[in-house]
């Protein structure tokens, strides 16, 4: 069976990672969560005092990029790879609201994107990969055989994120989550470098009212049709 590249892009909290994990597991492909990579760089910036009161010391962060080592380490118990920053598991830390509030600004930096896109391209050289993010189909893998662009209403996405954070024990308010979702949408869609856009040949998938199993089945069957051509 031939291997293909699957690129999944879309707005925050549309379930990109959930779908990507499901596809990778079913197809026995490598899964890469590029959002986790940008979150890890954001966490590094916060830990080193490069972000204060929502403002980034761009010069300091750019000069420290060589000190950032990112790796995905497969967790057999969970069934997917977790994000490691400089050999430390930061999977939980990068999913918190403080990181969410700053990640879009860090992702705007050309030097950060250049470093991470190069890593992502290298990961997909041999195909057999499912990668999700904001610019996978448009920048990282413009020749991907299957491109998905996921969306849902801001309100639906905020509810999903709110429940997810509550389940993790975080003290959050729905209104703050909705505001963060809308702010990230604007920044991601309007940045100068690699803005969030739907690739011309991507399949538009609005999952506002679609169940996870139905969503997976539809896209999995589409992937099989491409693989079996």
PDB file of C-alpha atoms in Angstrom:
ATOM      1  CA  UNK A   1       0.000   0.000   0.000  1.00  0.00           C
ATOM      2  CA  UNK A   2       1.451   3.362  -1.024  1.00  0.00           C
ATOM      3  CA  UNK A   3       2.024   6.053   1.590  1.00  0.00           C
ATOM      4  CA  UNK A   4       0.689   9.582   1.317  1.00  0.00           C
ATOM      5  CA  UNK A   5       0.991  12.853   3.203  1.00  0.00           C
ATOM      6  CA  UNK A   6      -2.111  14.101   5.025  1.00  0.00           C
ATOM      7  CA  UNK A   7      -2.228  17.798   5.919  1.00  0.00           C
ATOM      8  CA  UNK A   8      -4.889  19.008   8.342  1.00  0.00           C
ATOM      9  CA  UNK A   9      -5.283  22.756   8.844  1.00  0.00           C
ATOM     10  CA  UNK A  10      -7.906  24.885  10.520  1.00  0.00           C
ATOM     11  CA  UNK A  11      -8.881  27.153  13.351  1.00  0.00           C
ATOM     12  CA  UNK A  12      -8.110  26.466  17.008  1.00  0.00           C
ATOM     13  CA  UNK A  13     -10.218  23.909  18.870  1.00  0.00           C
ATOM     14  CA  UNK A  14     -11.734  22.352  15.741  1.00  0.00           C
ATOM     15  CA  UNK A  15     -10.487  18.909  16.727  1.00  0.00           C
ATOM     16  CA  UNK A  16      -7.589  18.794  14.268  1.00  0.00           C
ATOM     17  CA  UNK A  17      -5.353  16.871  16.643  1.00  0.00           C
ATOM     18  CA  UNK A  18      -8.053  14.353  17.563  1.00  0.00           C
ATOM     19  CA  UNK A  19      -8.746  13.590  13.913  1.00  0.00           C
ATOM     20  CA  UNK A  20      -5.052  13.476  13.027  1.00  0.00           C
ATOM     21  CA  UNK A  21      -4.325  11.028  15.848  1.00  0.00           C
ATOM     22  CA  UNK A  22      -7.190   8.775  14.755  1.00  0.00           C
ATOM     23  CA  UNK A  23      -6.055   8.735  11.129  1.00  0.00           C
ATOM     24  CA  UNK A  24      -2.416   8.126  12.030  1.00  0.00           C
ATOM     25  CA  UNK A  25      -3.323   5.230  14.304  1.00  0.00           C
ATOM     26  CA  UNK A  26      -5.657   3.624  11.769  1.00  0.00           C
ATOM     27  CA  UNK A  27      -3.231   4.002   8.864  1.00  0.00           C
ATOM     28  CA  UNK A  28      -0.154   3.291  11.032  1.00  0.00           C
ATOM     29  CA  UNK A  29       1.296   6.654  10.029  1.00  0.00           C
ATOM     30  CA  UNK A  30       3.446   9.096  11.979  1.00  0.00           C
ATOM     31  CA  UNK A  31       1.458  11.858  13.687  1.00  0.00           C
ATOM     32  CA  UNK A  32       2.904  15.346  14.168  1.00  0.00           C
ATOM     33  CA  UNK A  33       1.107  18.078  16.116  1.00  0.00           C
ATOM     34  CA  UNK A  34       2.791  21.250  14.851  1.00  0.00           C
ATOM     35  CA  UNK A  35       0.725  23.355  17.238  1.00  0.00           C
ATOM     36  CA  UNK A  36       2.535  21.616  20.092  1.00  0.00           C
ATOM     37  CA  UNK A  37       5.838  22.776  18.606  1.00  0.00           C
ATOM     38  CA  UNK A  38       4.768  26.437  18.580  1.00  0.00           C
ATOM     39  CA  UNK A  39       3.351  26.033  22.068  1.00  0.00           C
ATOM     40  CA  UNK A  40       6.659  24.603  23.286  1.00  0.00           C
ATOM     41  CA  UNK A  41       8.564  27.598  21.904  1.00  0.00           C
ATOM     42  CA  UNK A  42       6.023  29.848  23.627  1.00  0.00           C
ATOM     43  CA  UNK A  43       6.528  28.003  26.920  1.00  0.00           C
ATOM     44  CA  UNK A  44      10.302  28.401  26.526  1.00  0.00           C
ATOM     45  CA  UNK A  45       9.851  32.140  25.968  1.00  0.00           C
ATOM     46  CA  UNK A  46       7.666  32.446  29.065  1.00  0.00           C
ATOM     47  CA  UNK A  47      10.059  30.422  31.223  1.00  0.00           C
ATOM     48  CA  UNK A  48      12.961  32.642  30.195  1.00  0.00           C
ATOM     49  CA  UNK A  49      11.198  35.951  30.727  1.00  0.00           C
ATOM     50  CA  UNK A  50      10.890  36.805  27.042  1.00  0.00           C
ATOM     51  CA  UNK A  51       7.141  37.403  27.410  1.00  0.00           C
ATOM     52  CA  UNK A  52       5.787  39.846  29.966  1.00  0.00           C
ATOM     53  CA  UNK A  53       2.280  41.294  30.103  1.00  0.00           C
ATOM     54  CA  UNK A  54       1.551  39.836  26.678  1.00  0.00           C
ATOM     55  CA  UNK A  55       4.536  41.538  25.044  1.00  0.00           C
ATOM     56  CA  UNK A  56       7.322  39.514  23.426  1.00  0.00           C
ATOM     57  CA  UNK A  57      10.984  40.422  23.510  1.00  0.00           C
ATOM     58  CA  UNK A  58      11.481  39.345  19.915  1.00  0.00           C
ATOM     59  CA  UNK A  59      15.225  39.990  19.843  1.00  0.00           C
ATOM     60  CA  UNK A  60      15.848  37.883  22.943  1.00  0.00           C
ATOM     61  CA  UNK A  61      13.700  34.989  21.736  1.00  0.00           C
ATOM     62  CA  UNK A  62      15.215  34.947  18.253  1.00  0.00           C
ATOM     63  CA  UNK A  63      18.719  34.942  19.710  1.00  0.00           C
ATOM     64  CA  UNK A  64      17.782  31.999  21.940  1.00  0.00           C
ATOM     65  CA  UNK A  65      16.247  29.796  19.230  1.00  0.00           C
ATOM     66  CA  UNK A  66      19.427  27.718  18.967  1.00  0.00           C
ATOM     67  CA  UNK A  67      18.891  26.727  22.595  1.00  0.00           C
ATOM     68  CA  UNK A  68      15.525  25.150  21.788  1.00  0.00           C
ATOM     69  CA  UNK A  69      15.428  21.426  21.052  1.00  0.00           C
ATOM     70  CA  UNK A  70      12.063  19.917  20.193  1.00  0.00           C
ATOM     71  CA  UNK A  71      11.238  16.212  20.026  1.00  0.00           C
ATOM     72  CA  UNK A  72       8.169  14.021  19.918  1.00  0.00           C
ATOM     73  CA  UNK A  73       8.460  10.909  22.092  1.00  0.00           C
ATOM     74  CA  UNK A  74       5.899   8.150  21.619  1.00  0.00           C
ATOM     75  CA  UNK A  75       3.933   7.243  24.742  1.00  0.00           C
ATOM     76  CA  UNK A  76       2.760   3.638  24.439  1.00  0.00           C
ATOM     77  CA  UNK A  77       0.176   4.044  27.198  1.00  0.00           C
ATOM     78  CA  UNK A  78      -1.478   7.010  25.481  1.00  0.00           C
ATOM     79  CA  UNK A  79      -0.965   5.771  21.931  1.00  0.00           C
ATOM     80  CA  UNK A  80       0.561   8.987  20.615  1.00  0.00           C
ATOM     81  CA  UNK A  81       3.742  11.042  20.844  1.00  0.00           C
ATOM     82  CA  UNK A  82       4.168  13.762  23.464  1.00  0.00           C
ATOM     83  CA  UNK A  83       6.037  17.055  23.136  1.00  0.00           C
ATOM     84  CA  UNK A  84       9.489  17.303  24.709  1.00  0.00           C
ATOM     85  CA  UNK A  85      11.264  20.636  25.135  1.00  0.00           C
ATOM     86  CA  UNK A  86      14.993  20.294  25.776  1.00  0.00           C
ATOM     87  CA  UNK A  87      14.490  16.670  26.865  1.00  0.00           C
ATOM     88  CA  UNK A  88      11.641  17.472  29.284  1.00  0.00           C
ATOM     89  CA  UNK A  89       8.044  16.330  28.776  1.00  0.00           C
ATOM     90  CA  UNK A  90       5.982  19.531  28.526  1.00  0.00           C
ATOM     91  CA  UNK A  91       2.770  18.057  27.096  1.00  0.00           C
ATOM     92  CA  UNK A  92       0.644  19.288  30.016  1.00  0.00           C
ATOM     93  CA  UNK A  93       2.316  22.671  30.406  1.00  0.00           C
ATOM     94  CA  UNK A  94       1.850  23.677  26.776  1.00  0.00           C
ATOM     95  CA  UNK A  95      -1.940  23.127  26.917  1.00  0.00           C
ATOM     96  CA  UNK A  96      -2.603  25.737  29.616  1.00  0.00           C
ATOM     97  CA  UNK A  97      -4.400  29.065  29.081  1.00  0.00           C
ATOM     98  CA  UNK A  98      -1.286  31.240  29.666  1.00  0.00           C
ATOM     99  CA  UNK A  99       0.420  29.472  26.755  1.00  0.00           C
ATOM    100  CA  UNK A 100      -2.747  29.686  24.641  1.00  0.00           C
ATOM    101  CA  UNK A 101      -2.892  33.445  25.191  1.00  0.00           C
ATOM    102  CA  UNK A 102       0.632  33.951  23.819  1.00  0.00           C
ATOM    103  CA  UNK A 103       1.155  31.251  21.194  1.00  0.00           C
ATOM    104  CA  UNK A 104      -0.357  33.139  18.244  1.00  0.00           C
ATOM    105  CA  UNK A 105       2.008  36.065  18.817  1.00  0.00           C
ATOM    106  CA  UNK A 106       5.027  33.777  18.971  1.00  0.00           C
ATOM    107  CA  UNK A 107       3.822  31.995  15.838  1.00  0.00           C
ATOM    108  CA  UNK A 108       3.871  35.317  13.973  1.00  0.00           C
ATOM    109  CA  UNK A 109       7.661  35.582  14.217  1.00  0.00           C
ATOM    110  CA  UNK A 110       9.337  34.758  10.898  1.00  0.00           C
ATOM    111  CA  UNK A 111      12.403  33.278  12.578  1.00  0.00           C
ATOM    112  CA  UNK A 112      10.305  30.920  14.696  1.00  0.00           C
ATOM    113  CA  UNK A 113       8.270  29.777  11.702  1.00  0.00           C
ATOM    114  CA  UNK A 114      11.409  29.260   9.618  1.00  0.00           C
ATOM    115  CA  UNK A 115      12.964  27.026  12.266  1.00  0.00           C
ATOM    116  CA  UNK A 116       9.842  24.936  12.832  1.00  0.00           C
ATOM    117  CA  UNK A 117       8.797  24.621   9.186  1.00  0.00           C
ATOM    118  CA  UNK A 118      12.257  23.250   8.366  1.00  0.00           C
ATOM    119  CA  UNK A 119      11.858  20.632  11.117  1.00  0.00           C
ATOM    120  CA  UNK A 120       8.367  19.745   9.895  1.00  0.00           C
ATOM    121  CA  UNK A 121       9.429  19.346   6.270  1.00  0.00           C
ATOM    122  CA  UNK A 122      12.228  17.003   7.355  1.00  0.00           C
ATOM    123  CA  UNK A 123       9.764  14.869   9.314  1.00  0.00           C
ATOM    124  CA  UNK A 124       7.632  14.279   6.234  1.00  0.00           C
ATOM    125  CA  UNK A 125      10.298  13.405   3.666  1.00  0.00           C
ATOM    126  CA  UNK A 126       9.304   9.729   3.553  1.00  0.00           C
ATOM    127  CA  UNK A 127       5.528  10.380   3.572  1.00  0.00           C
ATOM    128  CA  UNK A 128       3.295   8.151   5.708  1.00  0.00           C
ATOM    129  CA  UNK A 129       2.605  11.149   7.935  1.00  0.00           C
ATOM    130  CA  UNK A 130      -0.405  13.004   9.299  1.00  0.00           C
ATOM    131  CA  UNK A 131       0.419  16.572  10.310  1.00  0.00           C
ATOM    132  CA  UNK A 132      -1.940  19.201  11.680  1.00  0.00           C
ATOM    133  CA  UNK A 133      -1.525  22.923  12.150  1.00  0.00           C
ATOM    134  CA  UNK A 134      -2.246  26.243  10.462  1.00  0.00           C
ATOM    135  CA  UNK A 135      -0.073  26.196   7.330  1.00  0.00           C
ATOM    136  CA  UNK A 136       0.548  22.523   6.593  1.00  0.00           C
ATOM    137  CA  UNK A 137      -1.309  22.323   3.289  1.00  0.00           C
ATOM    138  CA  UNK A 138      -0.354  25.827   2.190  1.00  0.00           C
ATOM    139  CA  UNK A 139       3.332  26.027   3.217  1.00  0.00           C
ATOM    140  CA  UNK A 140       4.802  22.889   4.782  1.00  0.00           C
ATOM    141  CA  UNK A 141       3.361  20.290   2.385  1.00  0.00           C
ATOM    142  CA  UNK A 142       1.760  22.115  -0.578  1.00  0.00           C
ATOM    143  CA  UNK A 143       1.964  18.836  -2.541  1.00  0.00           C
ATOM    144  CA  UNK A 144       0.202  16.714   0.109  1.00  0.00           C
ATOM    145  CA  UNK A 145      -2.110  14.159  -1.473  1.00  0.00           C
ATOM    146  CA  UNK A 146      -4.871  14.878   1.057  1.00  0.00           C
ATOM    147  CA  UNK A 147      -5.541  18.307   2.550  1.00  0.00           C
ATOM    148  CA  UNK A 148      -8.294  18.984   5.076  1.00  0.00           C
ATOM    149  CA  UNK A 149      -9.364  22.430   6.286  1.00  0.00           C
ATOM    150  CA  UNK A 150     -11.389  22.240   9.496  1.00  0.00           C
ATOM    151  CA  UNK A 151     -13.673  24.880  10.905  1.00  0.00           C
ATOM    152  CA  UNK A 152     -16.561  25.356  13.334  1.00  0.00           C
ATOM    153  CA  UNK A 153     -18.316  28.315  14.911  1.00  0.00           C
ATOM    154  CA  UNK A 154     -16.273  30.207  17.541  1.00  0.00           C
ATOM    155  CA  UNK A 155     -18.947  29.463  20.136  1.00  0.00           C
ATOM    156  CA  UNK A 156     -18.851  25.703  19.523  1.00  0.00           C
ATOM    157  CA  UNK A 157     -15.062  25.711  19.635  1.00  0.00           C
ATOM    158  CA  UNK A 158     -15.014  27.735  22.853  1.00  0.00           C
ATOM    159  CA  UNK A 159     -17.371  25.263  24.526  1.00  0.00           C
ATOM    160  CA  UNK A 160     -15.110  22.356  23.531  1.00  0.00           C
ATOM    161  CA  UNK A 161     -12.013  24.111  24.837  1.00  0.00           C
ATOM    162  CA  UNK A 162     -13.798  25.157  28.030  1.00  0.00           C
ATOM    163  CA  UNK A 163     -14.837  21.584  28.814  1.00  0.00           C
ATOM    164  CA  UNK A 164     -11.363  20.288  28.004  1.00  0.00           C
ATOM    165  CA  UNK A 165      -9.688  22.703  30.423  1.00  0.00           C
ATOM    166  CA  UNK A 166     -12.260  22.037  33.149  1.00  0.00           C
ATOM    167  CA  UNK A 167     -11.580  18.301  32.802  1.00  0.00           C
ATOM    168  CA  UNK A 168      -7.897  19.065  33.420  1.00  0.00           C
ATOM    169  CA  UNK A 169      -8.773  20.863  36.628  1.00  0.00           C
ATOM    170  CA  UNK A 170      -8.082  24.401  35.411  1.00  0.00           C
ATOM    171  CA  UNK A 171     -10.032  27.356  36.790  1.00  0.00           C
ATOM    172  CA  UNK A 172     -11.318  29.029  33.634  1.00  0.00           C
ATOM    173  CA  UNK A 173     -14.292  31.080  32.469  1.00  0.00           C
ATOM    174  CA  UNK A 174     -16.181  30.425  29.227  1.00  0.00           C
ATOM    175  CA  UNK A 175     -16.132  34.119  28.286  1.00  0.00           C
ATOM    176  CA  UNK A 176     -12.323  34.188  28.531  1.00  0.00           C
ATOM    177  CA  UNK A 177     -12.056  31.085  26.344  1.00  0.00           C
ATOM    178  CA  UNK A 178     -14.354  32.564  23.690  1.00  0.00           C
ATOM    179  CA  UNK A 179     -12.377  35.809  23.663  1.00  0.00           C
ATOM    180  CA  UNK A 180      -9.127  33.851  23.286  1.00  0.00           C
ATOM    181  CA  UNK A 181     -10.542  31.768  20.414  1.00  0.00           C
ATOM    182  CA  UNK A 182     -11.685  34.881  18.550  1.00  0.00           C
ATOM    183  CA  UNK A 183      -8.395  36.688  19.158  1.00  0.00           C
ATOM    184  CA  UNK A 184      -6.367  33.715  17.921  1.00  0.00           C
ATOM    185  CA  UNK A 185      -8.585  33.444  14.837  1.00  0.00           C
ATOM    186  CA  UNK A 186      -7.843  37.052  13.964  1.00  0.00           C
ATOM    187  CA  UNK A 187      -4.084  36.850  14.579  1.00  0.00           C
ATOM    188  CA  UNK A 188      -3.688  33.518  12.779  1.00  0.00           C
ATOM    189  CA  UNK A 189      -5.663  34.709   9.754  1.00  0.00           C
ATOM    190  CA  UNK A 190      -4.054  38.150   9.460  1.00  0.00           C
ATOM    191  CA  UNK A 191      -0.362  37.613  10.200  1.00  0.00           C
ATOM    192  CA  UNK A 192       2.050  38.479   7.394  1.00  0.00           C
ATOM    193  CA  UNK A 193       4.016  35.216   7.545  1.00  0.00           C
ATOM    194  CA  UNK A 194       2.125  32.024   6.608  1.00  0.00           C
ATOM    195  CA  UNK A 195      -1.375  33.155   7.587  1.00  0.00           C
ATOM    196  CA  UNK A 196      -4.095  30.601   8.204  1.00  0.00           C
ATOM    197  CA  UNK A 197      -5.687  30.043   4.800  1.00  0.00           C
ATOM    198  CA  UNK A 198      -7.479  27.208   3.119  1.00  0.00           C
ATOM    199  CA  UNK A 199      -5.329  25.654   0.388  1.00  0.00           C
ATOM    200  CA  UNK A 200      -7.099  25.730  -2.985  1.00  0.00           C
ATOM    201  CA  UNK A 201      -7.270  21.932  -3.180  1.00  0.00           C
ATOM    202  CA  UNK A 202      -8.198  21.336   0.474  1.00  0.00           C
ATOM    203  CA  UNK A 203     -11.469  19.739   1.525  1.00  0.00           C
ATOM    204  CA  UNK A 204     -13.509  22.184   3.635  1.00  0.00           C
ATOM    205  CA  UNK A 205     -14.922  20.397   6.693  1.00  0.00           C
ATOM    206  CA  UNK A 206     -17.234  22.224   9.127  1.00  0.00           C
ATOM    207  CA  UNK A 207     -17.664  20.028  12.195  1.00  0.00           C
ATOM    208  CA  UNK A 208     -19.877  22.367  14.229  1.00  0.00           C
ATOM    209  CA  UNK A 209     -22.573  19.693  14.321  1.00  0.00           C
ATOM    210  CA  UNK A 210     -20.700  16.536  13.302  1.00  0.00           C
ATOM    211  CA  UNK A 211     -19.825  13.784  15.766  1.00  0.00           C
ATOM    212  CA  UNK A 212     -16.239  12.625  16.118  1.00  0.00           C
ATOM    213  CA  UNK A 213     -16.904   9.110  14.810  1.00  0.00           C
ATOM    214  CA  UNK A 214     -18.808  10.349  11.764  1.00  0.00           C
ATOM    215  CA  UNK A 215     -16.106  12.907  11.059  1.00  0.00           C
ATOM    216  CA  UNK A 216     -13.350  10.318  11.259  1.00  0.00           C
ATOM    217  CA  UNK A 217     -15.161   7.790   9.092  1.00  0.00           C
ATOM    218  CA  UNK A 218     -15.825  10.288   6.301  1.00  0.00           C
ATOM    219  CA  UNK A 219     -12.239  11.485   6.097  1.00  0.00           C
ATOM    220  CA  UNK A 220     -10.723   8.022   6.590  1.00  0.00           C
ATOM    221  CA  UNK A 221     -12.725   6.685   3.634  1.00  0.00           C
ATOM    222  CA  UNK A 222     -11.580   9.632   1.540  1.00  0.00           C
ATOM    223  CA  UNK A 223      -7.956   8.905   2.491  1.00  0.00           C
ATOM    224  CA  UNK A 224      -8.360   5.244   1.470  1.00  0.00           C
ATOM    225  CA  UNK A 225      -9.670   6.265  -1.933  1.00  0.00           C
ATOM    226  CA  UNK A 226      -6.533   8.314  -2.540  1.00  0.00           C
ATOM    227  CA  UNK A 227      -4.211   5.604  -1.212  1.00  0.00           C
ATOM    228  CA  UNK A 228      -5.833   2.922  -3.362  1.00  0.00           C
ATOM    229  CA  UNK A 229      -5.836   4.888  -6.631  1.00  0.00           C
TER     230      UNK A 229
END
